Short mmCIF file of C-alpha atoms in Angstrom, two decimals:
data_model
loop_
_atom_site.label_atom_id
_atom_site.label_comp_id
_atom_site.label_asym_id
_atom_site.label_seq_id
_atom_site.Cartn_x
_atom_site.Cartn_y
_atom_site.Cartn_z
CA MET A 216 0.00 0.00 0.00
CA THR A 217 1.07 3.57 -0.68
CA PHE A 218 0.84 6.86 1.21
CA THR A 219 -2.18 7.75 -0.94
CA ASP A 220 -3.92 4.49 0.05
CA GLY A 221 -3.64 5.50 3.69
CA VAL A 222 -5.18 8.89 2.92
CA LYS A 223 -8.04 7.23 1.02
CA PHE A 224 -8.78 4.79 3.83
CA PHE A 225 -9.01 7.64 6.33
CA LEU A 226 -11.37 9.62 4.09
CA SER A 227 -13.53 6.53 3.59
CA GLY A 228 -14.32 6.74 7.31
CA PHE A 229 -16.49 9.81 6.69
CA SER A 230 -18.91 7.79 4.58
CA LEU A 231 -18.80 4.76 6.89
CA ILE A 232 -19.88 6.74 9.97
CA GLN A 233 -23.09 7.57 8.11
CA THR A 234 -23.90 3.92 7.44
CA LYS A 235 -27.20 2.65 8.79
CA GLY A 236 -26.62 0.37 11.78
CA LEU A 237 -23.28 1.98 12.68
CA LYS A 238 -24.47 5.43 13.68
CA ARG A 239 -25.36 4.51 17.24
CA PHE A 240 -21.84 3.15 17.82
CA VAL A 241 -20.39 6.38 16.43
CA LEU A 242 -22.48 8.40 18.88
CA VAL A 243 -20.56 7.44 22.05
CA PRO A 244 -17.11 8.51 20.74
CA LEU A 245 -18.71 11.72 19.45
CA ILE A 246 -20.22 12.51 22.85
CA VAL A 247 -16.92 11.77 24.61
CA ASN A 248 -15.06 13.99 22.16
CA PHE A 249 -17.58 16.81 22.46
CA ILE A 250 -17.54 16.89 26.27
CA LEU A 251 -13.75 16.72 26.53
CA PHE A 252 -13.19 19.22 23.74
CA SER A 253 -15.70 21.76 25.08
CA PHE A 254 -14.24 21.87 28.57
CA ALA A 255 -10.59 21.54 27.60
CA ILE A 256 -10.42 24.02 24.73
CA GLY A 257 -12.42 26.63 26.65
CA TYR A 258 -10.08 26.37 29.63
CA LEU A 259 -6.90 26.34 27.55
CA LEU A 260 -7.84 29.33 25.40
CA THR A 261 -8.72 31.35 28.50
CA GLU A 262 -5.43 30.46 30.17
CA LEU A 263 -3.52 31.15 26.96
CA GLY A 264 -4.98 34.64 26.68
CA LEU A 265 -4.19 35.44 30.32
CA HIS A 266 -0.60 34.25 30.10
CA ILE A 267 0.09 36.09 26.85
CA ASP A 268 -1.37 39.31 28.28
CA TRP A 269 0.87 38.83 31.33
CA LEU A 270 3.91 38.28 29.12
CA ILE A 271 3.16 41.32 26.92
CA SER A 272 2.77 43.51 30.00
CA TYR A 273 6.49 42.99 30.73
CA LEU A 274 7.58 44.01 27.24
CA PRO A 275 8.84 47.56 26.66
CA SER A 276 6.47 49.78 24.68
CA TRP A 277 8.56 49.54 21.51
CA LEU A 278 8.19 45.72 21.53
CA THR A 279 4.43 45.49 22.13
CA TRP A 280 3.98 44.71 18.44
CA LEU A 281 5.38 41.24 19.25
CA GLY A 282 1.99 40.45 20.79
CA THR A 283 0.53 40.12 17.29
CA LEU A 284 3.10 37.40 16.56
CA ILE A 285 3.17 35.64 19.93
CA TYR A 286 -0.53 34.81 20.07
CA PRO A 287 -0.89 32.97 16.72
CA ILE A 288 2.38 31.08 17.27
CA ALA A 289 1.37 30.09 20.79
CA LEU A 290 -2.08 29.11 19.53
CA LEU A 291 -0.61 26.78 16.88
CA ILE A 292 1.68 25.15 19.45
CA LEU A 293 -1.25 24.79 21.85
CA LEU A 294 -3.47 23.20 19.20
CA PHE A 295 -0.72 20.75 18.28
CA LEU A 296 -0.06 19.68 21.87
CA PHE A 297 -3.77 19.69 22.65
CA SER A 298 -4.49 17.38 19.71
CA LEU A 299 -1.98 14.89 21.12
CA PHE A 300 -3.21 14.85 24.72
CA PHE A 301 -6.86 15.24 23.74
CA THR A 302 -6.67 12.19 21.49
CA THR A 303 -4.97 10.12 24.21
CA ALA A 304 -7.52 10.99 26.89
CA ALA A 305 -10.50 10.48 24.57
CA ASN A 306 -9.20 7.08 23.43
CA TRP A 307 -8.88 5.86 27.01
CA LEU A 308 -12.41 6.90 27.93
CA ALA A 309 -14.04 5.59 24.77
CA ALA A 310 -11.80 2.54 24.23
CA PRO A 311 -14.43 -0.17 24.97
CA PHE A 312 -16.92 1.47 22.60
CA ASN A 313 -14.21 2.02 19.97
CA GLY A 314 -13.57 -1.73 19.92
CA VAL A 315 -17.28 -2.40 19.38
CA LEU A 316 -17.43 0.18 16.57
CA ALA A 317 -14.44 -1.46 14.85
CA GLU A 318 -16.13 -4.86 15.22
CA ARG A 319 -19.39 -3.63 13.68
CA VAL A 320 -17.58 -1.91 10.80
CA GLU A 321 -15.71 -5.13 10.05
CA GLN A 322 -18.96 -7.12 10.09
CA HIS A 323 -20.61 -4.55 7.80
CA LEU A 324 -17.74 -4.54 5.29
CA SER A 325 -17.41 -8.34 5.40
CA GLY A 326 -21.14 -8.91 4.90
CA GLN A 327 -21.50 -10.69 8.23
CA THR A 328 -24.61 -10.65 10.38
CA PRO A 329 -24.06 -8.13 13.20
CA ASP A 330 -23.93 -9.50 16.74
CA LYS A 331 -26.75 -8.56 19.08
CA ASP A 332 -26.07 -5.49 21.15
CA ASN A 333 -24.81 -6.55 24.56
CA PHE A 334 -23.90 -3.79 26.99
CA VAL A 335 -22.82 -6.35 29.60
CA ALA A 336 -20.22 -7.72 27.16
CA ILE A 337 -18.83 -4.20 26.70
CA ILE A 338 -18.50 -3.78 30.47
CA LYS A 339 -16.76 -7.15 30.80
CA ALA A 340 -14.31 -6.19 28.05
CA ILE A 341 -13.20 -3.00 29.83
CA PRO A 342 -10.27 -4.57 31.81
CA HIS A 343 -8.82 -6.18 28.68
CA THR A 344 -9.35 -3.01 26.63
CA LEU A 345 -7.66 -0.78 29.19
CA LEU A 346 -4.75 -3.21 29.46
CA ARG A 347 -4.33 -2.97 25.69
CA GLU A 348 -4.42 0.84 25.93
CA TRP A 349 -1.79 0.65 28.66
CA LYS A 350 0.49 -1.38 26.36
CA LYS A 351 0.17 1.36 23.75
CA LEU A 352 1.04 4.00 26.32
CA VAL A 353 4.13 2.09 27.48
CA TYR A 354 5.20 1.83 23.84
CA PHE A 355 4.49 5.48 23.03
CA ILE A 356 5.85 7.45 26.02
CA PRO A 357 9.62 6.71 25.73
CA ARG A 358 9.42 7.41 22.01
CA PHE A 359 7.49 10.62 22.60
CA ILE A 360 10.30 11.85 24.82
CA GLY A 361 13.03 10.79 22.38
CA TYR A 362 11.44 12.32 19.28
CA PHE A 363 10.49 15.47 21.17
CA LEU A 364 14.15 15.96 22.09
CA VAL A 365 15.13 15.37 18.47
CA GLY A 366 12.68 18.11 17.52
CA LEU A 367 14.37 20.51 19.92
CA ILE A 368 17.90 19.62 18.81
CA LEU A 369 17.23 19.68 15.06
CA PRO A 370 14.98 22.66 14.21
CA GLY A 371 13.10 22.17 10.96
CA LEU A 372 14.16 18.60 10.26
CA GLY A 373 13.27 17.63 13.82
CA GLN A 374 9.72 18.95 13.39
CA ILE A 375 9.26 16.88 10.23
CA ILE A 376 10.49 13.77 12.06
CA TRP A 377 8.18 14.60 14.98
CA PHE A 378 5.17 14.95 12.65
CA LEU A 379 5.91 11.61 10.99
CA PHE A 380 6.28 9.97 14.39
CA ILE A 381 2.89 11.32 15.51
CA ALA A 382 1.39 10.02 12.25
CA TRP A 383 2.81 6.58 13.04
CA VAL A 384 1.50 6.71 16.61
CA LEU A 385 -2.01 7.57 15.41
CA ALA A 386 -1.97 4.79 12.82
CA VAL A 387 -0.96 2.29 15.52
CA GLN A 388 -3.63 3.64 17.88
CA TYR A 389 -6.55 3.22 15.49
CA CYS A 390 -5.46 0.16 13.52
CA ASP A 391 -5.04 -1.76 16.76
CA TYR A 392 -8.78 -2.09 17.43
CA ALA A 393 -9.33 -4.44 14.48
CA PHE A 394 -6.23 -6.47 15.35
CA ASP A 395 -7.30 -6.76 18.98
CA ASN A 396 -10.82 -7.83 17.99
CA ASN A 397 -9.26 -10.61 15.93
CA LYS A 398 -7.00 -11.74 18.81
CA TYR A 399 -3.68 -10.57 17.40
CA SER A 400 -1.06 -9.30 19.83
CA PHE A 401 0.09 -5.70 20.01
CA ASP A 402 3.62 -6.69 18.96
CA TYR A 403 2.37 -8.60 15.92
CA MET A 404 0.13 -5.69 14.96
CA ARG A 405 3.16 -3.37 14.95
CA HIS A 406 5.08 -5.91 12.84
CA VAL A 407 2.33 -5.91 10.21
CA LEU A 408 2.05 -2.12 10.18
CA ARG A 409 5.82 -1.78 9.74
CA GLN A 410 5.38 -3.67 6.48
CA ASN A 411 2.87 -1.00 5.41
CA LYS A 412 4.65 2.12 6.64
CA SER A 413 3.79 4.35 3.69
CA ALA A 414 0.06 3.74 4.07
CA CYS A 415 0.32 4.17 7.84
CA PHE A 416 2.07 7.52 7.45
CA GLY A 417 -0.61 8.65 5.01
CA PHE A 418 -3.40 7.49 7.31
CA GLY A 419 -1.85 8.97 10.47
CA SER A 420 -0.96 12.26 8.77
CA MET A 421 -4.60 12.83 7.88
CA ILE A 422 -5.68 12.10 11.46
CA SER A 423 -3.08 14.53 12.79
CA ILE A 424 -4.16 17.30 10.42
CA PHE A 425 -7.90 16.85 11.03
CA THR A 426 -7.36 16.70 14.80
CA MET A 427 -6.05 20.26 14.68
CA VAL A 428 -9.13 21.57 12.82
CA PRO A 429 -11.86 22.81 15.19
CA ILE A 430 -15.26 21.07 14.85
CA LEU A 431 -13.87 18.46 12.45
CA ASN A 432 -11.66 17.14 15.24
CA LEU A 433 -14.81 15.97 17.02
CA LEU A 434 -15.34 13.46 14.21
CA VAL A 435 -11.76 12.25 13.98
CA MET A 436 -12.03 9.34 16.43
CA PRO A 437 -14.97 7.47 14.83
CA VAL A 438 -13.79 8.37 11.32
CA ALA A 439 -10.30 7.02 12.05
CA ILE A 440 -11.68 3.81 13.58
CA CYS A 441 -13.89 3.21 10.55
CA GLY A 442 -11.08 4.01 8.11
CA ALA A 443 -8.58 1.80 9.94
CA THR A 444 -11.05 -1.08 10.01
CA ALA A 445 -11.65 -0.66 6.29
CA MET A 446 -7.88 -0.89 5.76
CA TRP A 447 -7.89 -4.08 7.86
CA VAL A 448 -10.74 -5.70 5.92
CA GLU A 449 -9.56 -4.71 2.44
CA HIS A 450 -5.83 -5.27 2.83
CA LEU A 451 -4.26 -6.08 6.19
CA LYS A 452 -6.47 -9.08 6.96
CA GLN A 453 -5.38 -10.89 3.79
CA GLN A 454 -1.77 -10.08 4.56
CA VAL A 455 -2.10 -11.51 8.08
CA GLU A 456 -3.87 -14.66 6.88
CA SER A 457 -1.14 -15.31 4.27
CA ASN A 458 1.60 -14.78 6.85
CA PRO A 459 0.18 -15.64 10.30
CA PRO A 460 2.23 -15.13 13.48
CA ASN A 461 4.36 -18.05 14.64
#
């Protein structure tokens, strides 16, 4: 698969979330996103304005024009960091429902009869789901620190590397639901995705970009889950079946 394939799979998620029978499973991630986003962005923007006003107040009068530059730059940095932490928090809270959405999308695309809705099964799956999320976190955090330092040491090039790393992280995050539903380990999932890096970078880049766009970022989680599951059904599943783990 190519970079463009990854982009196409992400965009296909927008049509899948409108599919009859899937909408109710999209609703929970949307509600989680909306609640978190509303409280978090309101608080952060307020604090950002206060801190910038405080900083500008210490500038000499002939440098007050810097305020027009500081605010947009700080806002871009804030949106970038917010997209990262917002996505992490939302995924933890909605993880059990995300797994169900991925399962239903796979059944829909495979022409299978959907399972009966079972809220008790979702509750029972929470410990396993959170353990899987914890494995992702353990994998991500040391790399976050390393690539962040690279970004500081190598201006320009470091930011490109950081962006590509975030794209990879997001691809791993959302592709994992389909792998987990089909009982494949986290390590094996990463092995398969490494064989499809170009598509993963394309897929994750789109998630990263859309996460930074207000309003649209509320749809990113369910769209990414649907798109990642489509990539699993149409390509990754066949690859796994032809080369199963030892």
